[in-house]
CSV table of C-alpha atoms in Angstrom, one decimal:
chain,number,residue,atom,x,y,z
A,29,UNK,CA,-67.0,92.6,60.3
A,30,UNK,CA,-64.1,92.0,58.0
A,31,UNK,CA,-61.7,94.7,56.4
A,32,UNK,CA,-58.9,94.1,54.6
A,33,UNK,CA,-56.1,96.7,53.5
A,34,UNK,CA,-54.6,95.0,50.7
A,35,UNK,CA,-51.0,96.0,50.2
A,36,UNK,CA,-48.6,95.7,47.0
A,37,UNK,CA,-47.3,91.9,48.6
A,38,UNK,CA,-50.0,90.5,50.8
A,39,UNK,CA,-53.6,91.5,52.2
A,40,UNK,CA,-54.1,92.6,56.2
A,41,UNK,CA,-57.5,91.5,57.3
A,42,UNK,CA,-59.0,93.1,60.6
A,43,UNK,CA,-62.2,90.6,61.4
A,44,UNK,CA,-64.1,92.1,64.9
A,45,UNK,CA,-60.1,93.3,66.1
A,46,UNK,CA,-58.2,89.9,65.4
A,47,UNK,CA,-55.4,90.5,63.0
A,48,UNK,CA,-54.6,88.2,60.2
A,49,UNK,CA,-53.2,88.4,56.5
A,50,UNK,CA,-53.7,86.9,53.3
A,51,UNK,CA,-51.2,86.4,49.6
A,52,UNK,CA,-53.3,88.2,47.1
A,53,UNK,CA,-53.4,84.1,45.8
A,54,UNK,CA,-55.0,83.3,49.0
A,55,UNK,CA,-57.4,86.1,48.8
A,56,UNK,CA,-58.3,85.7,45.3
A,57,UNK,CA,-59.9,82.4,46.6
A,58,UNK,CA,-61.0,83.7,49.5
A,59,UNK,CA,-64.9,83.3,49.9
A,60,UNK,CA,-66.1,85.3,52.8
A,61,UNK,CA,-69.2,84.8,54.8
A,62,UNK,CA,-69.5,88.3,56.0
A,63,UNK,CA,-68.8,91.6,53.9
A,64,UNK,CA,-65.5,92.6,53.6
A,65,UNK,CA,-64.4,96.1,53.4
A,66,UNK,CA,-61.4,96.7,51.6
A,67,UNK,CA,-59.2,99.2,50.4
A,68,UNK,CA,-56.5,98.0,48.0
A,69,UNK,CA,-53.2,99.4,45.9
A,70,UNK,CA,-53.1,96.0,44.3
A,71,UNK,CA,-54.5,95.8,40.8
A,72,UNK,CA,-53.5,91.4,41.2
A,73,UNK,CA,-56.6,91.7,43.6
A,74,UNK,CA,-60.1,90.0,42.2
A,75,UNK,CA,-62.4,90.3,44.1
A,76,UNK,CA,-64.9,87.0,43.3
A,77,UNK,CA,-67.6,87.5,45.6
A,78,UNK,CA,-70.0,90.5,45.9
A,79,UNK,CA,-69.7,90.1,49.9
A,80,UNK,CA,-66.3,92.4,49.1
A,81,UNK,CA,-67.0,96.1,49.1
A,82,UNK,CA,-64.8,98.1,48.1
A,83,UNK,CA,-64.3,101.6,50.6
A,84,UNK,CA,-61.5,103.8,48.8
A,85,UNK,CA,-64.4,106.1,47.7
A,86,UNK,CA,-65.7,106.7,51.4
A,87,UNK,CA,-62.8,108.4,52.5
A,88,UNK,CA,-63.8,112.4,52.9
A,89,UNK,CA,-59.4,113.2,52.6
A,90,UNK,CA,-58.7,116.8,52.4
A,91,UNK,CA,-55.8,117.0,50.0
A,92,UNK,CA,-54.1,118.4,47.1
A,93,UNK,CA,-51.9,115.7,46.0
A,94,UNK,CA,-52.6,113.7,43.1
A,95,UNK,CA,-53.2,110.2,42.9
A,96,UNK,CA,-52.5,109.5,46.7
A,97,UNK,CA,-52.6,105.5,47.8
A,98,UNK,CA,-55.6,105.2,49.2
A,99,UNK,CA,-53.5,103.3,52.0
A,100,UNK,CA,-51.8,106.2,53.0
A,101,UNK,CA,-55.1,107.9,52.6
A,102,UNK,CA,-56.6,105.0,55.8
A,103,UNK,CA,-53.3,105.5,57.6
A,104,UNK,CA,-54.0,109.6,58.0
A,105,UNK,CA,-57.1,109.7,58.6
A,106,UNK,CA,-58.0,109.6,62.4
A,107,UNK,CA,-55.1,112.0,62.7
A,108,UNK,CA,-55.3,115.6,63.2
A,109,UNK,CA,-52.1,116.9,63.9
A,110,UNK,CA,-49.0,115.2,63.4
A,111,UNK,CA,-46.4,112.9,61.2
A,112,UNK,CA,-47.7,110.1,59.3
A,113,UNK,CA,-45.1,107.4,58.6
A,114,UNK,CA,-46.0,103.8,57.1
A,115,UNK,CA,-42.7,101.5,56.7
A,116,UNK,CA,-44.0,98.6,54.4
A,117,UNK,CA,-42.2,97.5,51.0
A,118,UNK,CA,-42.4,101.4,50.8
A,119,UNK,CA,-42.1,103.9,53.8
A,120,UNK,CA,-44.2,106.5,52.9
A,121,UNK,CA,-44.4,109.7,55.4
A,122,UNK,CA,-47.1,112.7,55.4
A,123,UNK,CA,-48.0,115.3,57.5
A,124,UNK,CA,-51.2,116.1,58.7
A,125,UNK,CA,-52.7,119.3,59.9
A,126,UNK,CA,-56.1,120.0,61.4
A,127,UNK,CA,-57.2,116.6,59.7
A,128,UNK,CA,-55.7,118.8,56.0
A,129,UNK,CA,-52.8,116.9,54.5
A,130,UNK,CA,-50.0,118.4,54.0
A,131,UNK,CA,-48.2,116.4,51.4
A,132,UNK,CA,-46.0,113.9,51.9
A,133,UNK,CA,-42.8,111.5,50.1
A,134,UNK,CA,-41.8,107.6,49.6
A,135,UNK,CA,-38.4,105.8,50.2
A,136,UNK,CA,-37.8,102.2,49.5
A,137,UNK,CA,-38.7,100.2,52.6
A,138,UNK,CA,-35.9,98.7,54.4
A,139,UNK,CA,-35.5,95.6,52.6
A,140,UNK,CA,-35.9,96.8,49.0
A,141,UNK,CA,-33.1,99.3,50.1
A,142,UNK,CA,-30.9,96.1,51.9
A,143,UNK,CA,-31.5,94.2,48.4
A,144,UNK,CA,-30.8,97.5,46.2
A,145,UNK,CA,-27.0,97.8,47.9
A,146,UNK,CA,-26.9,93.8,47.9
A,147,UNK,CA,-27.2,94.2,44.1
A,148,UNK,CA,-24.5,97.1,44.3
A,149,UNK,CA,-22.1,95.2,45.6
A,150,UNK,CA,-21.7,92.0,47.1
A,151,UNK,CA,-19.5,93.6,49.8
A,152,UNK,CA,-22.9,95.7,50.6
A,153,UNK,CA,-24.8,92.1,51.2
A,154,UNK,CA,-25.5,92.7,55.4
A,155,UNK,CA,-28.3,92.8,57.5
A,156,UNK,CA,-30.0,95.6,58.9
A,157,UNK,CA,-28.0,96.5,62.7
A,158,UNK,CA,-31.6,97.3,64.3
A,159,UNK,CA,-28.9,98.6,67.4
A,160,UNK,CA,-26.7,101.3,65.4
A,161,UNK,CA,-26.0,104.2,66.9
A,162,UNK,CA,-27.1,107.3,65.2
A,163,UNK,CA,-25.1,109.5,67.7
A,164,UNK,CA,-21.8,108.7,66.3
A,165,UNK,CA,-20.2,107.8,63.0
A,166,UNK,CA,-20.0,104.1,61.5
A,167,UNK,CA,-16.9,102.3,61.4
A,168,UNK,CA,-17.9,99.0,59.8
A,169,UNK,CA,-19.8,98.3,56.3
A,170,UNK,CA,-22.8,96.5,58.4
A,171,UNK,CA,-23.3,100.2,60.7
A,172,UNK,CA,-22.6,102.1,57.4
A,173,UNK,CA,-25.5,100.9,55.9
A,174,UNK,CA,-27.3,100.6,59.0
A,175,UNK,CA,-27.1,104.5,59.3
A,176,UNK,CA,-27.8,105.0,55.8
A,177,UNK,CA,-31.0,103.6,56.0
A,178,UNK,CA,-32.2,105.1,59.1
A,179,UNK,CA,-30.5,108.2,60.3
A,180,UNK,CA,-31.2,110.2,56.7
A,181,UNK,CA,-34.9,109.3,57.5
A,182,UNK,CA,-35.4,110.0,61.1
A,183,UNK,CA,-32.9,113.1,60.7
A,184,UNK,CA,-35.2,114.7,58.2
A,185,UNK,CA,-38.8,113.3,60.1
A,186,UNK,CA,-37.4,115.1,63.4
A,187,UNK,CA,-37.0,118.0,61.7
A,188,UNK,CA,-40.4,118.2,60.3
A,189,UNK,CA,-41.9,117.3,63.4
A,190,UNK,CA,-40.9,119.6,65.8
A,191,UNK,CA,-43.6,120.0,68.2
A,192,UNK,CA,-46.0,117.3,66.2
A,193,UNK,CA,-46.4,113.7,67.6
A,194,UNK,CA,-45.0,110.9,65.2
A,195,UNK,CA,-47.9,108.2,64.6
A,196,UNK,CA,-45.8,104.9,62.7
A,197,UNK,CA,-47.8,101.7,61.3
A,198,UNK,CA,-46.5,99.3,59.1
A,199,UNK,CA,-44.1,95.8,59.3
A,200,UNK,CA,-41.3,98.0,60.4
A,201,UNK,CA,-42.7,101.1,62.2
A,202,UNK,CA,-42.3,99.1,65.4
A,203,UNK,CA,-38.5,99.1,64.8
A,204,UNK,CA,-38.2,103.0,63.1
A,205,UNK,CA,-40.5,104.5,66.6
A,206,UNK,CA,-37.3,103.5,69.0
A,207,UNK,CA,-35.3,106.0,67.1
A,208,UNK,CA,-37.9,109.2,68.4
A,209,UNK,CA,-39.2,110.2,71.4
A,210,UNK,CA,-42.6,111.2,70.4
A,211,UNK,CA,-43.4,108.3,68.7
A,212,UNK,CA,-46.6,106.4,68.6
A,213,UNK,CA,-46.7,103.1,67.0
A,214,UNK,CA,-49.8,101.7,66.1
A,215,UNK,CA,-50.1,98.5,63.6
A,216,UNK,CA,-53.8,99.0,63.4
A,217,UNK,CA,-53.5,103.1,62.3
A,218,UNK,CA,-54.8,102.0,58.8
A,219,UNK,CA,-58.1,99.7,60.1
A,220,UNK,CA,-58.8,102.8,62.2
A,221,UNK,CA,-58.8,105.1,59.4
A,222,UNK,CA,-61.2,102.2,57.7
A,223,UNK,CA,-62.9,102.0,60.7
A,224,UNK,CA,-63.7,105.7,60.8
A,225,UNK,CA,-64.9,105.9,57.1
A,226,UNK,CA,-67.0,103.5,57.3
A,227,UNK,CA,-68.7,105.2,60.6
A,228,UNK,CA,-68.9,108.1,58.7
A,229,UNK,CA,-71.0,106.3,56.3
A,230,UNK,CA,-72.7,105.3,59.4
A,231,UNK,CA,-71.7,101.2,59.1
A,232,UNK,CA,-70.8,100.1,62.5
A,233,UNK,CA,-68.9,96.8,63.8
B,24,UNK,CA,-0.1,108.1,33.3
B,25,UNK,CA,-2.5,106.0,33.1
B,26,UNK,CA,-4.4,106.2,36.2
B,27,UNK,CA,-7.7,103.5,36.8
B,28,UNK,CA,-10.4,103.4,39.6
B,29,UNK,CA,-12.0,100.2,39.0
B,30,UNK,CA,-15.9,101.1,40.3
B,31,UNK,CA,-18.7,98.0,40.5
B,32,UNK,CA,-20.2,98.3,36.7
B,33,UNK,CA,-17.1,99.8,34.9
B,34,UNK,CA,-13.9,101.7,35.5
B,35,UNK,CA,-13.0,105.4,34.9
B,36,UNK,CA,-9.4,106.0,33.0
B,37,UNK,CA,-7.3,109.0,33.6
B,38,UNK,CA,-4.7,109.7,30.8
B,39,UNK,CA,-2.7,112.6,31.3
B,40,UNK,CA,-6.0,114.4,32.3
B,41,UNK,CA,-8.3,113.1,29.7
B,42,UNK,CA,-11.1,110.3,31.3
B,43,UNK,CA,-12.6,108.2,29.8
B,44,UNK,CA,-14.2,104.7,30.9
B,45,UNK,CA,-14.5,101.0,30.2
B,46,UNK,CA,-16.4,98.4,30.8
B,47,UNK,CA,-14.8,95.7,33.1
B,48,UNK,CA,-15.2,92.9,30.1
B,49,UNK,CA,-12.6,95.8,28.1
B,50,UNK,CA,-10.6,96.3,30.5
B,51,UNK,CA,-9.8,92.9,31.3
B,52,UNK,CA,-8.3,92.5,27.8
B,53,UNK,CA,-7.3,96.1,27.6
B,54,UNK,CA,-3.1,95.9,27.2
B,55,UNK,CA,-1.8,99.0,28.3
B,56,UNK,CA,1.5,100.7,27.3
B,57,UNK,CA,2.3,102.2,29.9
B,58,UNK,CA,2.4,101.5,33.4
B,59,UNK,CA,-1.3,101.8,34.3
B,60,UNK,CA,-2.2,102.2,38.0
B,61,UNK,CA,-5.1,101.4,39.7
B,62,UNK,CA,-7.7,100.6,42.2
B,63,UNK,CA,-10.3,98.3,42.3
B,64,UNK,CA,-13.4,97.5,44.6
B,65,UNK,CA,-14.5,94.8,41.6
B,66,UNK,CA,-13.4,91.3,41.8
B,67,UNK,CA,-14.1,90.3,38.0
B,68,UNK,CA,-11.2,92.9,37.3
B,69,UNK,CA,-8.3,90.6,36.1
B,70,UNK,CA,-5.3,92.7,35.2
B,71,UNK,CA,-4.0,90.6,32.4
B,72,UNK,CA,-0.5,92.3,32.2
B,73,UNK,CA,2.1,93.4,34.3
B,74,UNK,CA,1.7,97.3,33.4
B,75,UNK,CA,-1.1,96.9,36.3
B,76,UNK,CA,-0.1,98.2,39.5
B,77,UNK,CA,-2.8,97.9,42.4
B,78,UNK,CA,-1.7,101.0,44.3
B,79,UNK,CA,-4.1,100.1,47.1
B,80,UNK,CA,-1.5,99.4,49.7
B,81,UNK,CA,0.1,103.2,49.0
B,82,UNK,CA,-2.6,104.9,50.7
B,83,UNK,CA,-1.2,106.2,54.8
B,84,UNK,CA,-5.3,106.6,55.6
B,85,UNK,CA,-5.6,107.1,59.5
B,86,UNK,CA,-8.7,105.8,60.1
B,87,UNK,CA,-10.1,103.3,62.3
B,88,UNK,CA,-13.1,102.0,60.3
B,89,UNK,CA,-12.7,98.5,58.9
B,90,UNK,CA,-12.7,97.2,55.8
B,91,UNK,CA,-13.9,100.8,54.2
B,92,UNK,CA,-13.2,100.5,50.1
B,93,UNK,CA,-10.0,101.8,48.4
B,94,UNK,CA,-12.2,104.0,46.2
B,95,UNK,CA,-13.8,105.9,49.8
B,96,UNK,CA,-10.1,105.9,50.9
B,97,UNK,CA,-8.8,108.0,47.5
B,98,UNK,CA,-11.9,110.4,47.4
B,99,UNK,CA,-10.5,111.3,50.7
B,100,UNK,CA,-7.1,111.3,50.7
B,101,UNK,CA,-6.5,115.0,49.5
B,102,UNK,CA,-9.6,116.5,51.7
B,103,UNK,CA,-8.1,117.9,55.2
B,104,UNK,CA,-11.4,119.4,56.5
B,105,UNK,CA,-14.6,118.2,54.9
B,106,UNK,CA,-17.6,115.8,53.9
B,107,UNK,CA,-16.7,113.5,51.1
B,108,UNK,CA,-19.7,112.4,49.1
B,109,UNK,CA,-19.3,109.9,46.5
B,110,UNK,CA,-22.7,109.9,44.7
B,111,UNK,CA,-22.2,106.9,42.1
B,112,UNK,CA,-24.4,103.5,42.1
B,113,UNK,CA,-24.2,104.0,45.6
B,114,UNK,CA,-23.6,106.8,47.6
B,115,UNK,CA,-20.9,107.4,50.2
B,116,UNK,CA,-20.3,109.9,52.8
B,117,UNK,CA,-17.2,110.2,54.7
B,118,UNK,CA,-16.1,113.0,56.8
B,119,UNK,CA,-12.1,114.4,57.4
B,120,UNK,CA,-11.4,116.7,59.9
B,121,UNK,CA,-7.4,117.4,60.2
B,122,UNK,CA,-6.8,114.2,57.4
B,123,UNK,CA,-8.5,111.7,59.9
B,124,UNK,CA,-11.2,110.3,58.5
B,125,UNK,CA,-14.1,110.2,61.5
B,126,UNK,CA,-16.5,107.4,59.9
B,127,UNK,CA,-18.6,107.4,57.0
B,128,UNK,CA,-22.1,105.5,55.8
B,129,UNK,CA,-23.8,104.2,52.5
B,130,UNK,CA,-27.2,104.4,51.1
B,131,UNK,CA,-28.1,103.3,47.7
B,132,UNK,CA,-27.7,105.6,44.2
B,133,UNK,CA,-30.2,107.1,42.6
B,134,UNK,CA,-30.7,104.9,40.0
B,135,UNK,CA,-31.0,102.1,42.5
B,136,UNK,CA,-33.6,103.8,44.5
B,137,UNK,CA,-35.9,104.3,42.0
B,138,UNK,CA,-35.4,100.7,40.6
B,139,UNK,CA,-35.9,99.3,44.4
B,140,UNK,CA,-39.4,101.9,44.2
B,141,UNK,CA,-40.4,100.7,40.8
B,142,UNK,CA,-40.2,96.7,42.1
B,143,UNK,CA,-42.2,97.6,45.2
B,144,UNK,CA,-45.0,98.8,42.8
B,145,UNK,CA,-45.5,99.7,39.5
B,146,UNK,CA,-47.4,103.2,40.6
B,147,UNK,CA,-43.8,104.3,41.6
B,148,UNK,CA,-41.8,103.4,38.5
B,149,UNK,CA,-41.2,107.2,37.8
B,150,UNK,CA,-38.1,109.1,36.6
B,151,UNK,CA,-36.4,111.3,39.0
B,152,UNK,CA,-37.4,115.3,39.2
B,153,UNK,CA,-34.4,117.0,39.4
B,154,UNK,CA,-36.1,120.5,39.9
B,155,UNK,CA,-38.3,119.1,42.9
B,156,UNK,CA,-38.1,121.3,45.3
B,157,UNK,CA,-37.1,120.3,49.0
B,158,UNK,CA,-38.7,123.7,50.9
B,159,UNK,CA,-42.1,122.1,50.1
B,160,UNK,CA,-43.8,118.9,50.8
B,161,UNK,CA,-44.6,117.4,47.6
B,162,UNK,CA,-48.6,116.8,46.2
B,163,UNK,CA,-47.9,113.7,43.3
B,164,UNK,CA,-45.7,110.5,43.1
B,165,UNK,CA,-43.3,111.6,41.2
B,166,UNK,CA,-42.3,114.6,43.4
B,167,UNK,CA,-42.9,112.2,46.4
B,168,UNK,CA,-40.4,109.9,45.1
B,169,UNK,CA,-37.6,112.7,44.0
B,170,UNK,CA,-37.8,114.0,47.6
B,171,UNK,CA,-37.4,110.5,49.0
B,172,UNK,CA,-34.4,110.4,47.5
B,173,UNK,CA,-33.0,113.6,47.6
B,174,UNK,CA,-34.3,115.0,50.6
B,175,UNK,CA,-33.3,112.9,53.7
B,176,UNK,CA,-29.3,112.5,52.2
B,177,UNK,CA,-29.9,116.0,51.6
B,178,UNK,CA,-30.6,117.5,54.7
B,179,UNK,CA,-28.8,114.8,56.9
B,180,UNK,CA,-25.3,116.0,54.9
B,181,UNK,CA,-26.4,119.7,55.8
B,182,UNK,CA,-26.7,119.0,59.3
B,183,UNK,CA,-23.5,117.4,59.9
B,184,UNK,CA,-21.2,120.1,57.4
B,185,UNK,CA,-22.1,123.1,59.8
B,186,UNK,CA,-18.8,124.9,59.0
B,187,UNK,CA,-17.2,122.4,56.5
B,188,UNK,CA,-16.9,122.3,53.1
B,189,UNK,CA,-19.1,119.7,51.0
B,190,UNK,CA,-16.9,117.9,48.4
B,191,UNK,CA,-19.4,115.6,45.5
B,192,UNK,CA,-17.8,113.6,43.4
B,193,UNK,CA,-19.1,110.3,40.7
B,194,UNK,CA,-21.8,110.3,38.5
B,195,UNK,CA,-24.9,111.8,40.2
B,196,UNK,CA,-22.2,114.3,42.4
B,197,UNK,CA,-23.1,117.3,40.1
B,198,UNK,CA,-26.9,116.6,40.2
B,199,UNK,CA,-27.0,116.5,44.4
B,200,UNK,CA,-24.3,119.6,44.3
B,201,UNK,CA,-26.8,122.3,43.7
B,202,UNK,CA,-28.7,121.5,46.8
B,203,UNK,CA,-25.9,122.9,48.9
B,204,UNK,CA,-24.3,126.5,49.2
B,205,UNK,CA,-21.2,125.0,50.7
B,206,UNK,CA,-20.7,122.4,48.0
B,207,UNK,CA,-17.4,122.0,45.5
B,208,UNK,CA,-18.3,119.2,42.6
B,209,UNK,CA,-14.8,117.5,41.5
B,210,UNK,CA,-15.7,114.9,39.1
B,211,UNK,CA,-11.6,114.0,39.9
B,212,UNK,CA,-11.6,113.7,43.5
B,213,UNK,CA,-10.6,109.8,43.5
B,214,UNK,CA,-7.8,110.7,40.8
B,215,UNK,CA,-6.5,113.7,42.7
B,216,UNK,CA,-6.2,110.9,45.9
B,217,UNK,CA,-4.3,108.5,43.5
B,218,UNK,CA,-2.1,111.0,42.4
B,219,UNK,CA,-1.3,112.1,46.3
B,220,UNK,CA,-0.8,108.7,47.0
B,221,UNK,CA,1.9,108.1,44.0
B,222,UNK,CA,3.4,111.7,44.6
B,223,UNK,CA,4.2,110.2,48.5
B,224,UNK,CA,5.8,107.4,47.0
B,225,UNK,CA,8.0,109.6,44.5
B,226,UNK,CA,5.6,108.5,41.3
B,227,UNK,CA,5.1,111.6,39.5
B,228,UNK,CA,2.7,111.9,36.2
């Protein structure tokens, strides 16, 4: 079985657990031999064979929010208590209670915020300090916006969590889960929410 | 007087009280009449007369963070006990406790974050909500994208003030004022530092 979550740069494809990706070029070529269940945010996406099926209605979400990605719709949905947070292009963070969303909100991903302060000022041209201390104050431009990136975030997602657990997915939710201790990172959350909608719909791989 | 504070997309001018601004192209073949003192974080700021006087070396900052901008070292200069936030194309916040200043960190303006949203997907190109309101989690994009913004400086400034006074300043400083009770907007702050710093050195307007 094939699924793909195709994101606003490039596609994920889960085939039987083996992770790969895809340009949306690549997959706009892309012939497969099996189906392909996909969810996508991407309106570059063509599908061009009939083997792609297209899943975003199968998700049974219990939410009020309008127009929610139906990536972030994947990413919550095996979770039944706790703190959402996807850091892609976008870092998008919701909060889930007894499998009922609660809401959520988006910041710029870490590299659109690096390249937003690049185009600032060329003084704010650094790379991210993946070891800066949130504990104390910065002293340097490279810590400054170090900590502006992350502390603000994880600051605000402790406080929400409290006594919820912390479920991160995404190209940088590896590096954001070192900064909480109840943190569970997980690059496969939104195949699993996938996974589970299409057991629901009783499709099995 | 003529005071300037030469900012990365134009410079603010202080006559006698009166501001005004100009763009960097005006000022650079702007002749003043008067001695006209400035700072400057911009490099294509050319003073083309000798009126100009960089007062950057009159600052006596204690501080042990390097290389932090002239304009972060005036917004401070007359704040004993507080948090300095300089909410222009980027936002900067500094913190004084008995005129030392203990660190500070940067994350991108407004108007940057919501250009950096809008480039990761056209879904997100939204204005911002000013009246969004950070005691609930938000149910559409546009509310999802205000509170991205606003909320994690927000609460991340209110955690650190405790007992100490809040002190906005630059373009978006009134906008992000109202979301603290402790909070004095000065739309002057980095002139009031200038005018310390020339006052020390016997220059009086």
């Amino acid at each position: 079985m094939l699924l793909l979550d195709v994101g606003n740069h490039s596609a994920k494809i889960w085939h039987d657990g083996l992770i790969s990706s895809k340009s949306i070029d690549e997959l706009n070529s892309f012939l497969p031999k099996e189906k392909a269940y996909y969810i996508s945010v991407n309106s570059n996406f063509k599908p061009n064979s009939n083997k792609f099926i297209d899943i975003s209605d199968f998700f049974e979400f219990d939410t009020i929010y309008k127009g929610l990605g139906v990536d972030r719709i994947a990413g919550c949905y095996i979770i039944k208590n706790g703190i959402v947070v996807d850091a892609g292009s976008a870092i998008t963070v919701d909060i889930m209670i007894d499998f009922v969303h609660q809401g959520g909100f988006i910041v710029p991903g870490i590299a659109a915020q690096l390249k937003a302060n690049e185009e600032i000022s060329k003084v704010l041209k650094v790379a991210i300090n993946s070891q800066v201390s949130l504990e104390a104050l910065p002293q340097k431009t490279v810590d400054a916006v170090s900590f502006g990136i992350i502390a603000p975030l994880v600051f605000l997602i402790k406080d929400m969590s409290k006594n919820k657990n912390i479920y991160l997915t995404g190209g940088d939710g590896s590096f954001f889960s070192k900064f909480f201790d109840n943190a569970i990172f997980d690059k496969n959350l939104v195949f699993r929410g996938m996974l589970k909608a299409l057991e629901e719909r009783g499709i099995k791989c």
